[in-house]
Coordinates of C-alpha atoms in Angstrom, one line a residue:
X1 CA -51.4 -22.2 -52.6
X2 CA -50.1 -19.8 -49.7
X3 CA -48.4 -21.5 -47.0
X4 CA -48.5 -20.1 -43.7
X5 CA -45.7 -19.8 -41.5
X6 CA -45.4 -22.3 -38.3
X7 CA -46.8 -20.8 -35.0
X8 CA -43.2 -20.8 -33.3
X9 CA -41.8 -19.0 -36.6
X10 CA -44.6 -16.4 -36.4
X11 CA -43.5 -15.8 -32.9
X12 CA -39.7 -15.1 -33.9
X13 CA -39.0 -11.7 -35.6
X14 CA -38.3 -10.7 -39.2
X15 CA -35.5 -8.3 -40.1
X16 CA -38.0 -5.5 -39.9
X17 CA -39.6 -6.4 -36.9
X18 CA -36.0 -6.4 -35.3
X19 CA -36.3 -2.7 -35.5
X20 CA -39.5 -2.1 -33.1
X21 CA -38.4 -4.8 -31.0
X22 CA -34.6 -4.2 -30.0
X23 CA -33.7 -1.1 -31.8
X24 CA -36.1 1.8 -30.6
X25 CA -33.6 3.0 -28.5
X26 CA -31.1 3.3 -30.8
X27 CA -33.8 4.8 -33.3
X28 CA -35.1 7.3 -31.0
X29 CA -32.0 8.2 -29.1
X30 CA -31.7 10.8 -31.5
X31 CA -34.4 12.8 -29.4
X32 CA -32.1 13.1 -26.4
X33 CA -28.4 12.2 -27.4
X34 CA -28.0 15.6 -29.6
X35 CA -29.7 17.5 -27.1
X36 CA -27.2 16.0 -24.3
X37 CA -24.8 17.5 -26.3
X38 CA -26.1 20.9 -27.0
X39 CA -26.7 21.4 -23.3
X40 CA -22.9 21.3 -23.0
X41 CA -22.1 23.3 -25.5
X42 CA -24.5 26.0 -25.0
X43 CA -22.4 27.0 -21.9
X44 CA -19.9 28.2 -24.2
X45 CA -22.5 30.6 -26.2
X46 CA -24.4 30.0 -29.8
X47 CA -21.1 29.9 -31.6
X48 CA -20.0 26.9 -29.7
X49 CA -23.3 24.8 -31.4
X50 CA -21.3 25.1 -34.8
X51 CA -19.3 22.2 -33.1
X52 CA -22.5 19.6 -33.4
X53 CA -22.0 18.6 -37.2
X54 CA -18.5 17.4 -36.8
X55 CA -19.1 16.3 -33.4
X56 CA -22.1 14.2 -34.7
X57 CA -20.2 12.9 -37.6
X58 CA -17.7 11.3 -35.4
X59 CA -20.2 9.7 -33.4
X60 CA -21.9 8.5 -36.6
X61 CA -18.2 7.1 -37.4
X62 CA -18.3 5.2 -34.2
X63 CA -21.2 4.0 -34.9
X64 CA -20.5 2.5 -38.2
X65 CA -17.5 1.0 -36.6
X66 CA -20.2 -0.7 -34.3
X67 CA -22.7 -1.8 -36.6
X68 CA -19.9 -3.5 -38.9
X69 CA -18.2 -5.0 -35.5
X70 CA -21.7 -6.6 -34.3
X71 CA -22.4 -8.2 -37.6
X72 CA -19.6 -10.5 -37.2
X73 CA -20.3 -10.8 -33.1
X74 CA -23.9 -12.0 -34.5
X75 CA -22.0 -14.3 -36.7
X76 CA -19.7 -16.0 -34.3
X77 CA -22.2 -16.1 -31.4
X78 CA -25.9 -17.0 -33.0
X79 CA -27.0 -17.7 -29.6
X80 CA -26.9 -14.4 -28.6
X81 CA -25.4 -12.7 -25.3
X82 CA -23.3 -10.0 -27.3
X83 CA -20.3 -8.7 -25.3
X84 CA -21.1 -11.1 -22.5
X85 CA -21.1 -14.3 -25.0
X86 CA -18.1 -13.0 -26.6
X87 CA -15.9 -11.9 -22.9
X88 CA -17.1 -15.3 -21.7
X89 CA -15.5 -17.4 -24.5
X90 CA -12.6 -15.1 -25.3
X91 CA -11.3 -13.8 -21.4
X92 CA -13.2 -16.0 -18.9
X93 CA -15.7 -16.1 -16.2
X94 CA -14.5 -12.5 -14.6
X95 CA -14.6 -10.4 -17.7
X96 CA -18.0 -12.1 -18.8
X97 CA -19.4 -11.1 -15.5
X98 CA -17.9 -7.4 -16.0
X99 CA -19.5 -7.1 -19.5
X100 CA -23.1 -8.8 -18.0
X101 CA -23.2 -6.1 -15.3
X102 CA -22.4 -3.4 -17.4
X103 CA -25.1 -4.7 -20.0
X104 CA -27.8 -5.1 -17.0
X105 CA -27.0 -1.4 -15.6
X106 CA -27.5 -0.2 -19.1
X107 CA -30.8 -2.0 -20.1
X108 CA -32.2 -0.7 -16.7
X109 CA -31.6 3.0 -17.7
X110 CA -32.6 2.3 -21.1
X111 CA -36.0 2.0 -20.0
X112 CA -35.9 4.7 -17.4
X113 CA -34.4 7.2 -19.8
X114 CA -36.7 6.3 -22.8
X115 CA -39.6 6.7 -20.6
X116 CA -38.5 9.9 -18.9
X117 CA -37.6 11.6 -22.4
X118 CA -41.0 10.4 -23.2
X119 CA -42.7 12.6 -21.1
X120 CA -41.0 15.5 -21.3
X121 CA -41.5 15.0 -25.1
X122 CA -45.3 14.9 -24.3
X123 CA -44.8 18.3 -22.1
X124 CA -43.0 20.1 -25.0
X125 CA -46.3 19.8 -26.6
X126 CA -48.9 20.0 -23.8
X127 CA -46.8 22.3 -20.9
X128 CA -49.7 21.1 -18.5
X129 CA -47.9 17.8 -17.8
X130 CA -44.6 19.4 -17.0
X131 CA -45.6 18.9 -12.9
X132 CA -47.0 15.2 -13.5
X133 CA -43.9 13.6 -15.3
X134 CA -43.7 10.6 -12.7
X135 CA -47.3 9.6 -13.2
X136 CA -47.3 9.3 -17.0
X137 CA -43.7 7.7 -17.0
X138 CA -45.2 5.0 -14.5
X139 CA -48.5 4.5 -16.7
X140 CA -46.5 4.5 -20.0
X141 CA -44.1 1.7 -17.9
X142 CA -47.2 -0.7 -17.4
X143 CA -48.6 -0.5 -20.6
X144 CA -45.0 -1.5 -22.0
X145 CA -45.0 -3.9 -19.8
X146 CA -48.1 -5.5 -20.6
X147 CA -47.5 -5.5 -24.2
X148 CA -44.0 -7.4 -23.5
X149 CA -45.7 -10.0 -21.5
X150 CA -47.6 -11.1 -24.6
X151 CA -44.4 -12.0 -26.5
X152 CA -41.4 -9.8 -28.1
X153 CA -42.9 -10.4 -31.8
X154 CA -46.6 -9.2 -30.6
X155 CA -44.9 -6.0 -29.1
X156 CA -43.2 -5.5 -32.7
X157 CA -46.2 -5.9 -34.7
X158 CA -47.9 -3.2 -32.6
X159 CA -45.2 -1.1 -32.6
X160 CA -44.1 -1.3 -36.6
X161 CA -46.7 1.2 -37.8
X162 CA -45.5 3.9 -35.1
X163 CA -42.0 3.3 -35.6
X164 CA -42.7 3.9 -39.5
X165 CA -44.3 7.0 -38.6
X166 CA -41.5 8.0 -36.5
X167 CA -38.6 7.8 -38.8
X168 CA -40.7 9.6 -41.5
X169 CA -41.1 12.7 -39.1
X170 CA -37.9 12.4 -38.6
X171 CA -36.5 12.5 -42.2
X172 CA -39.3 15.1 -42.7
X173 CA -38.0 17.4 -40.1
X174 CA -34.6 17.0 -41.9
X175 CA -35.6 17.2 -45.6
X176 CA -38.0 20.5 -44.9
X177 CA -35.0 21.8 -42.7
X178 CA -32.7 21.8 -45.9
X179 CA -35.3 23.2 -47.9
X180 CA -35.8 26.3 -45.6
X181 CA -32.9 28.1 -45.1
X182 CA -34.3 30.1 -42.2
X183 CA -36.9 28.4 -39.2
X184 CA -40.4 28.9 -40.5
X185 CA -41.3 28.5 -36.5
X186 CA -40.6 29.2 -32.8
X187 CA -41.3 27.3 -29.8
X188 CA -40.1 27.8 -26.0
X189 CA -39.2 30.2 -23.6
X190 CA -35.9 31.6 -23.3
X191 CA -32.6 29.8 -23.3
X192 CA -32.1 27.9 -20.2
X193 CA -28.6 27.4 -20.0
X194 CA -26.2 30.5 -19.2
X195 CA -23.2 31.2 -20.9
X196 CA -19.9 30.5 -18.3
X197 CA -17.1 29.4 -20.4
X198 CA -15.2 29.4 -23.8
X199 CA -15.2 26.4 -26.0
X200 CA -12.3 24.1 -25.8
X201 CA -11.0 20.7 -26.1
X202 CA -12.4 19.5 -22.5
X203 CA -15.8 21.2 -23.4
X204 CA -15.8 19.2 -27.0
X205 CA -14.9 15.9 -25.1
X206 CA -17.7 16.4 -22.5
X207 CA -20.0 17.2 -25.1
X208 CA -18.7 13.9 -27.1
X209 CA -19.5 11.8 -23.7
X210 CA -22.7 13.5 -23.7
X211 CA -23.9 12.7 -27.1
X212 CA -22.5 9.2 -27.4
X213 CA -25.5 8.2 -25.5
X214 CA -26.9 8.5 -29.1
X215 CA -25.7 5.1 -30.1
X216 CA -26.6 3.3 -27.0
X217 CA -28.8 0.2 -27.9
X218 CA -26.7 -1.1 -30.8
X219 CA -25.8 -4.4 -29.0
X220 CA -29.6 -5.1 -27.9
X221 CA -29.2 -6.9 -31.6
X222 CA -26.5 -9.4 -31.1
X223 CA -27.9 -10.0 -27.6
X224 CA -31.0 -11.1 -29.0
X225 CA -30.3 -13.1 -31.8
X226 CA -32.4 -16.4 -30.7
X227 CA -35.6 -14.2 -31.1
X228 CA -35.2 -13.7 -34.7
X229 CA -36.5 -15.8 -37.4
X230 CA -34.7 -18.1 -39.3
X231 CA -31.7 -18.1 -40.7
X232 CA -31.1 -16.0 -37.1
X233 CA -27.8 -14.9 -38.1
X234 CA -28.8 -13.2 -41.6
X235 CA -32.2 -11.9 -40.3
X236 CA -30.1 -10.0 -37.2
X237 CA -27.5 -8.9 -39.4
X238 CA -29.8 -7.4 -42.0
X239 CA -31.5 -5.4 -38.8
X240 CA -28.2 -4.4 -37.4
X241 CA -27.3 -2.8 -40.9
X242 CA -30.9 -1.4 -41.5
X243 CA -30.3 -0.1 -37.7
X244 CA -27.0 1.6 -38.3
X245 CA -28.0 3.5 -41.8
X246 CA -31.0 5.0 -40.2
X247 CA -29.2 6.1 -37.2
X248 CA -26.2 7.5 -39.0
X249 CA -28.7 9.3 -41.4
X250 CA -30.6 10.9 -38.9
X251 CA -27.7 11.9 -36.8
X252 CA -25.6 13.6 -39.5
X253 CA -28.9 15.6 -40.8
X254 CA -29.6 17.0 -37.4
X255 CA -26.4 17.3 -36.7
X256 CA -26.5 19.7 -39.6
X257 CA -29.7 21.7 -38.9
X258 CA -28.5 22.4 -35.1
X259 CA -25.3 23.8 -36.4
X260 CA -27.1 25.9 -39.1
X261 CA -29.9 26.9 -36.9
X262 CA -27.5 27.4 -33.7
X263 CA -30.3 25.6 -31.8
X264 CA -29.9 26.3 -27.8
X265 CA -31.7 24.5 -24.9
X266 CA -34.8 26.6 -24.3
X267 CA -37.4 26.2 -21.2
X268 CA -40.3 23.8 -21.4
X269 CA -39.3 22.5 -24.7
X270 CA -36.6 20.0 -26.0
X271 CA -34.2 20.9 -28.8
X272 CA -35.7 18.2 -31.5
X273 CA -39.5 19.9 -30.6
X274 CA -37.4 23.3 -31.5
X275 CA -35.9 21.5 -34.8
X276 CA -39.6 20.6 -35.7
X277 CA -40.8 24.0 -35.5
X278 CA -38.2 25.3 -37.6
X279 CA -38.6 22.8 -40.2
X280 CA -42.7 22.1 -40.1
X281 CA -44.1 25.1 -38.4
X282 CA -45.9 25.4 -35.3
X283 CA -49.5 24.0 -36.8
X284 CA -51.1 20.4 -36.4
X285 CA -47.9 18.8 -37.9
X286 CA -45.8 19.9 -35.1
X287 CA -48.0 18.4 -32.4
X288 CA -48.2 15.2 -34.4
X289 CA -44.9 15.1 -35.0
X290 CA -44.3 15.6 -31.0
X291 CA -46.9 13.2 -30.3
X292 CA -45.1 10.5 -32.4
X293 CA -41.7 11.1 -30.7
X294 CA -43.4 10.8 -27.5
X295 CA -45.0 7.5 -27.8
X296 CA -41.8 6.0 -29.9
X297 CA -39.8 7.3 -26.8
X298 CA -41.9 5.6 -24.1
X299 CA -41.9 2.6 -26.4
X300 CA -38.0 2.8 -26.7
X301 CA -38.0 0.6 -23.4
X302 CA -39.0 -2.4 -25.3
X303 CA -35.1 -2.6 -26.5
X304 CA -34.5 -3.5 -23.2
X305 CA -37.6 -5.6 -22.8
X306 CA -36.6 -7.6 -25.5
X307 CA -32.4 -8.0 -24.7
X308 CA -32.3 -7.8 -21.1
X309 CA -34.7 -10.9 -20.5
X310 CA -32.5 -12.6 -23.0
X311 CA -29.4 -11.6 -21.0
X312 CA -30.7 -12.8 -17.6
X313 CA -31.7 -16.1 -19.2
X314 CA -28.0 -16.8 -20.7
X315 CA -26.6 -15.8 -17.1
X316 CA -29.4 -18.3 -15.6
X317 CA -28.2 -21.0 -18.1
X318 CA -24.7 -20.1 -16.7
X319 CA -25.8 -20.2 -12.9
X320 CA -24.9 -16.9 -12.6
X321 CA -28.7 -16.0 -12.2
X322 CA -31.5 -17.8 -10.5
X323 CA -33.0 -20.3 -12.9
X324 CA -36.2 -18.8 -12.9
X325 CA -35.2 -16.5 -15.5
X326 CA -34.4 -19.3 -18.0
X327 CA -37.9 -20.2 -18.1
X328 CA -40.3 -19.0 -20.5
X329 CA -43.8 -19.5 -21.9
X330 CA -44.9 -21.0 -25.4
X331 CA -44.8 -17.2 -27.0
X332 CA -42.1 -17.1 -26.3
X333 CA -41.5 -14.4 -23.1
X334 CA -39.0 -14.9 -20.2
X335 CA -41.7 -13.6 -17.9
X336 CA -39.1 -13.4 -14.9
X337 CA -37.0 -11.1 -16.9
X338 CA -40.0 -8.7 -18.0
X339 CA -41.2 -8.4 -14.6
X340 CA -37.7 -8.1 -13.3
X341 CA -36.8 -4.9 -15.3
X342 CA -40.4 -3.5 -14.8
X343 CA -39.9 -3.3 -11.2
X344 CA -36.2 -1.9 -11.4
X345 CA -37.3 0.7 -13.9
X346 CA -40.2 1.7 -11.7
X347 CA -37.9 1.9 -8.6
X348 CA -35.3 4.2 -11.0
X349 CA -37.9 6.6 -12.0
X350 CA -39.2 7.3 -8.6
X351 CA -36.1 7.7 -7.5
X352 CA -35.2 10.3 -9.9
X353 CA -38.6 11.6 -10.2
X354 CA -38.4 10.9 -14.0
X355 CA -36.2 13.9 -14.5
X356 CA -34.2 13.3 -17.6
X357 CA -31.1 15.4 -16.2
X358 CA -30.5 13.2 -13.3
X359 CA -30.5 9.8 -15.4
X360 CA -28.3 10.9 -18.3
X361 CA -25.1 11.3 -16.4
X362 CA -25.9 7.4 -15.4
X363 CA -26.4 6.5 -19.1
X364 CA -24.0 5.1 -21.7
X365 CA -21.6 3.8 -19.5
X366 CA -22.4 0.2 -18.6
X367 CA -22.7 -0.1 -22.4
X368 CA -19.6 1.3 -23.5
X369 CA -17.9 -1.1 -21.0
X370 CA -19.9 -4.1 -23.0
X371 CA -18.8 -2.2 -26.3
X372 CA -14.9 -2.2 -25.4
X373 CA -15.2 -5.6 -24.2
X374 CA -16.5 -7.4 -27.2
X375 CA -14.4 -5.6 -29.6
X376 CA -11.3 -6.5 -27.8
X377 CA -12.8 -10.0 -27.6
X378 CA -13.3 -10.2 -31.0
X379 CA -9.9 -9.0 -31.9
X380 CA -8.6 -12.1 -29.7
X381 CA -11.0 -14.2 -31.6
X382 CA -9.6 -13.5 -35.1
X383 CA -5.7 -13.6 -34.0
X384 CA -6.4 -17.1 -32.3
X385 CA -8.5 -18.8 -35.2
X386 CA -7.0 -17.0 -38.0
X387 CA -9.9 -17.4 -40.7
X388 CA -10.0 -16.0 -44.0
X389 CA -9.7 -11.9 -43.7
X390 CA -8.6 -12.3 -40.2
X391 CA -6.2 -9.4 -40.4
X392 CA -9.0 -7.0 -41.6
X393 CA -11.5 -8.1 -39.3
X394 CA -9.0 -7.6 -36.8
X395 CA -8.2 -3.9 -37.6
X396 CA -11.6 -3.2 -37.7
X397 CA -12.7 -4.8 -34.4
X398 CA -9.4 -3.0 -32.8
X399 CA -10.4 0.2 -34.1
X400 CA -13.6 -0.1 -32.6
X401 CA -12.1 -0.9 -29.8
X402 CA -9.7 2.1 -29.3
X403 CA -12.8 4.4 -30.0
X404 CA -15.0 2.3 -27.6
X405 CA -12.3 2.5 -24.9
X406 CA -11.7 5.8 -25.4
X407 CA -15.5 6.9 -25.2
X408 CA -15.3 5.1 -21.9
X409 CA -12.8 7.0 -20.3
X410 CA -13.9 10.2 -21.5
X411 CA -17.5 9.2 -20.1
X412 CA -15.9 8.1 -16.8
X413 CA -13.9 11.3 -16.0
X414 CA -16.5 13.8 -17.5
X415 CA -19.7 11.8 -16.0
X416 CA -18.3 10.6 -12.7
X417 CA -19.0 13.2 -10.1
X418 CA -22.7 13.9 -11.9
X419 CA -23.5 10.7 -11.1
X420 CA -21.5 7.9 -13.0
X421 CA -20.0 6.8 -9.9
X422 CA -23.4 4.9 -9.2
X423 CA -22.7 2.8 -12.1
X424 CA -18.8 2.3 -10.8
X425 CA -20.2 1.1 -7.6
X426 CA -23.5 -1.0 -9.0
X427 CA -21.5 -3.1 -11.6
X428 CA -19.1 -4.5 -8.9
X429 CA -22.3 -5.2 -6.8
X430 CA -23.7 -7.1 -9.7
X431 CA -20.6 -9.1 -10.4
X432 CA -20.5 -10.0 -6.8
X433 CA -24.2 -11.5 -7.0
X434 CA -23.4 -13.1 -10.1
X435 CA -20.6 -15.0 -8.3
X436 CA -22.6 -15.9 -5.3
X437 CA -25.2 -17.4 -7.2
X438 CA -22.8 -19.1 -9.3
X439 CA -20.9 -20.5 -6.0
X440 CA -24.7 -21.5 -4.8
X441 CA -25.4 -23.9 -7.7
X442 CA -21.8 -25.5 -7.3
X443 CA -22.6 -26.2 -3.8
X444 CA -25.9 -27.9 -4.8
X445 CA -24.1 -29.7 -7.7
X446 CA -21.4 -31.2 -5.1
X447 CA -24.1 -31.7 -2.6
X448 CA -26.4 -33.5 -4.9
X449 CA -23.6 -35.4 -6.8
X450 CA -24.6 -33.8 -10.3
X451 CA -22.3 -35.4 -13.0
X452 CA -21.7 -38.6 -11.1
X453 CA -23.8 -41.4 -11.4
X454 CA -26.2 -42.0 -8.2
X455 CA -26.8 -45.2 -6.3
X456 CA -30.0 -47.3 -8.1
X457 CA -33.0 -46.4 -6.2
X458 CA -34.6 -49.0 -3.9
X459 CA -38.3 -49.4 -3.2
X460 CA -39.5 -48.1 0.1
X461 CA -42.4 -48.7 2.2
X462 CA -44.7 -46.2 0.7
X463 CA -47.1 -44.2 3.2
X464 CA -49.9 -41.8 1.7
X465 CA -51.4 -39.6 4.5
X466 CA -54.6 -37.7 3.7
X467 CA -55.3 -34.9 6.4
X468 CA -59.2 -34.4 6.5
X469 CA -61.2 -31.9 8.6
X470 CA -64.7 -33.4 7.8
X471 CA -66.5 -36.1 5.9
X472 CA -67.8 -35.0 2.5
X473 CA -67.5 -35.5 -1.2
X474 CA -64.3 -33.9 -1.1
X475 CA -62.7 -36.5 1.6
X476 CA -64.0 -39.3 -0.8
X477 CA -62.2 -37.8 -3.7
X478 CA -58.8 -37.4 -2.0
X479 CA -59.3 -41.0 -0.6
X480 CA -59.8 -42.3 -4.0
X481 CA -56.7 -40.5 -5.5
X482 CA -54.6 -41.8 -2.8
X483 CA -55.7 -45.2 -3.2
X484 CA -54.8 -45.2 -6.8
X485 CA -51.0 -44.5 -5.8
X486 CA -50.7 -47.9 -4.1
X487 CA -49.0 -48.3 -0.7
X488 CA -50.7 -47.7 2.8
X489 CA -53.0 -45.0 2.9
X490 CA -54.3 -43.6 6.5
X491 CA -56.5 -40.5 6.7
X492 CA -55.5 -38.3 9.7
X493 CA -57.9 -35.5 11.5
X494 CA -56.7 -33.3 14.2
X495 CA -59.1 -32.2 16.7
X496 CA -59.0 -30.1 20.0
X497 CA -62.3 -31.3 22.1
X498 CA -62.8 -35.1 23.1
X499 CA -66.5 -34.5 21.6
X500 CA -65.3 -33.7 18.1
X501 CA -63.0 -36.7 18.2
X502 CA -66.0 -39.1 19.2
X503 CA -68.4 -37.9 16.7
X504 CA -65.8 -38.2 13.5
X505 CA -64.7 -41.7 14.9
X506 CA -68.4 -42.8 14.8
X507 CA -69.1 -41.4 11.3
X508 CA -65.9 -42.9 9.8
X509 CA -67.0 -46.1 11.2
X510 CA -70.2 -45.8 9.7
X511 CA -68.9 -44.4 6.1
X512 CA -66.1 -47.7 5.8
X513 CA -64.3 -46.1 3.2
X514 CA -61.6 -48.5 3.6
X515 CA -58.8 -46.4 4.8
X516 CA -57.9 -46.0 8.7
X517 CA -58.3 -42.8 10.5
X518 CA -55.8 -41.4 12.9
X519 CA -57.2 -38.7 15.3
X520 CA -54.6 -36.6 16.5
X521 CA -55.1 -34.6 19.5
X522 CA -54.5 -30.5 19.5
X523 CA -54.5 -29.5 23.0
X524 CA -52.8 -26.0 22.4
X525 CA -55.5 -25.6 19.2
X526 CA -53.3 -26.1 16.5
X527 CA -54.5 -27.8 13.4
X528 CA -51.2 -27.7 11.6
X529 CA -48.5 -28.6 14.0
X530 CA -49.5 -32.5 15.0
X531 CA -50.2 -32.9 11.3
X532 CA -46.2 -31.9 10.8
X533 CA -45.2 -33.9 13.7
X534 CA -47.1 -36.9 12.6
X535 CA -45.4 -36.9 9.1
X536 CA -42.2 -36.3 10.6
X537 CA -42.4 -39.4 13.0
X538 CA -43.7 -41.6 10.0
X539 CA -40.5 -40.3 8.1
X540 CA -38.2 -41.5 10.9
X541 CA -39.8 -44.9 11.3
X542 CA -38.6 -45.4 7.5
X543 CA -41.6 -44.7 5.4
X544 CA -41.5 -42.9 2.1
X545 CA -44.3 -40.7 2.6
X546 CA -46.8 -39.1 0.2
X547 CA -49.2 -36.2 1.8
X548 CA -52.1 -35.5 -0.3
X549 CA -54.2 -32.4 0.6
X550 CA -57.5 -31.9 -0.2
X551 CA -58.0 -28.4 -2.1
X552 CA -61.5 -26.7 -2.5
X553 CA -61.5 -24.6 -6.0
X554 CA -64.3 -22.4 -6.9
X555 CA -65.7 -21.9 -10.1
X556 CA -65.0 -17.9 -9.8
X557 CA -61.6 -16.5 -9.3
X558 CA -62.9 -14.1 -6.7
X559 CA -64.7 -17.1 -4.8
X560 CA -61.3 -18.5 -3.6
X561 CA -60.9 -15.6 -1.2
X562 CA -63.8 -17.0 0.5
X563 CA -61.8 -20.4 0.8
X564 CA -58.9 -20.6 3.5
X565 CA -55.7 -21.0 2.6
X566 CA -54.9 -23.7 4.9
X567 CA -53.9 -26.3 2.6
X568 CA -51.2 -23.7 0.9
X569 CA -49.6 -23.0 4.6
X570 CA -50.0 -26.6 5.6
X571 CA -47.7 -27.5 2.3
X572 CA -45.4 -25.1 2.9
X573 CA -44.7 -26.3 6.5
X574 CA -44.5 -30.0 5.1
X575 CA -41.8 -28.8 2.4
X576 CA -39.7 -27.0 4.8
X577 CA -39.8 -29.1 7.9
X578 CA -40.3 -32.9 6.3
X579 CA -38.8 -35.1 3.6
X580 CA -42.4 -35.9 2.4
X581 CA -43.6 -35.6 -1.3
X582 CA -46.3 -33.1 -0.7
X583 CA -49.0 -32.4 -3.4
X584 CA -52.7 -31.1 -3.5
X585 CA -56.0 -32.9 -5.0
X586 CA -58.1 -30.3 -6.2
X587 CA -61.9 -30.7 -6.1
X588 CA -63.7 -28.1 -8.5
X589 CA -66.8 -26.7 -7.2
X590 CA -68.8 -26.4 -10.4
X591 CA -72.1 -27.3 -10.9
X592 CA -71.8 -30.7 -12.0
X593 CA -69.3 -31.5 -9.0
X594 CA -71.5 -29.7 -6.1
X595 CA -75.1 -31.1 -7.4
X596 CA -73.7 -35.0 -6.8
X597 CA -72.2 -36.4 -3.4
X598 CA -70.0 -39.5 -2.9
X599 CA -71.7 -40.1 0.3
X600 CA -74.5 -42.9 0.2
X601 CA -76.2 -41.8 3.7
X602 CA -76.1 -38.4 5.3
X603 CA -75.2 -38.4 8.8
X604 CA -77.7 -37.2 11.3

């Protein structure tokens, strides 16, 4: 007998599902990380490209150290949060806010860079799109947002086939390139980078800083541990190791091909597209590979959509972001986090025109801040608790801290004037935002006595007020609900003409619903102001006031545009200006309701 998994379990990620859900940014970074390094080295001539293989090996070593380290972070912090969770526990709230700010910046940039590079990759195969990068990137963002609003596990299932195809294509490029000692196809225009200087240590460090973008997104799995299936820690760790193996293999293989073929940046084509043409030719495989890379690069923003909403939820639980970010639907989806990420990404793409060269200098600095903090935090964790093998674990995390701190310094120095200064400004502003939100919630807690036993509730004089505009089935329905609540019920009508007041008073007496009617004059023709004042007077007189607002709900959504929004506006005014409990009483205008009447005799 085959047992199906519980629905809640199916909505969480498997080890393989974690790759398309949380690791696409890291997997697809081979499309822009090596290219960013090649652009830097190319200013020293084609001979300088020989530095790509050792450079990629160094980056792969750094990657391996981070993967091993984050396996430990996952075990120690199974509730997710990555460097934020580590920093909060080991260094206190201030460093925790720094780590969180760096991660927020990085994940927004991850989504923007992924979408921008996907459009460039598509334009490599279809040059007609070179002047339409921003609309294509925004369209891809809308599609990615819609998929993630359906749930992270759902997006992983949709992207899994494409992820497998991407990995196979990259491995095929590497394998075919190794089998062909010379390129079998060429694409692109003339070299787009002029030779202006010689190869030196500073240039290598700058290339290293650019190439480090290839390992961004490694922390996303540690941030998103709660979205994995049980046992969550082991499942997340398997995904982390699988990501590290695939990324190290592809980085090293592509680095070798770049060095052997001395690939330099060319007009209207990416470096990865050049390698694809070298290995697979310029036939249908070339176009299929470029289309696959394009789709995966666009979907690589899924890393941010998977990790950032979880991080924002953790910040909300710590009172450092609005509590709406902690809410999620049954799938589960943190909708507020998904929509916020989409909005920020759209603004960033619009500001930069979806040009990758304008985004890359901002990239990776935020995540390397998090890398460094998490490594130092884990060293502190092992030294304080001293579990088995704590010395070996401390050396591992300490080595990672030294490497990532070096990378952070290099990124800051060489990328500062190219745009990294924006990150230096934004991170403190985000930390200030977290602090202000935290202070607000602390003030609310003091004002409401959270954490202390409140006084015993005392029963008051209940008064239910029902604003009515005319006598109808809607009015009868609302009064019935009001009477079911107990206490005193009163209906309130506002008029601006004496004749109207006389008419509704006569009709009310004839109907005699058992509820008194208060008719309020409105000499200034305001229908809402007199009701608000009436409620204020009732509250000041010591009544516990409840206001029930009748609301007509049409069967079709488009028909709601024809209904006035008076109830919504009045509810907002009452909540802002009075202490009354305000609720709406829906009256559904379907055929079953509209065919009957609650009034026994029609009025003349």
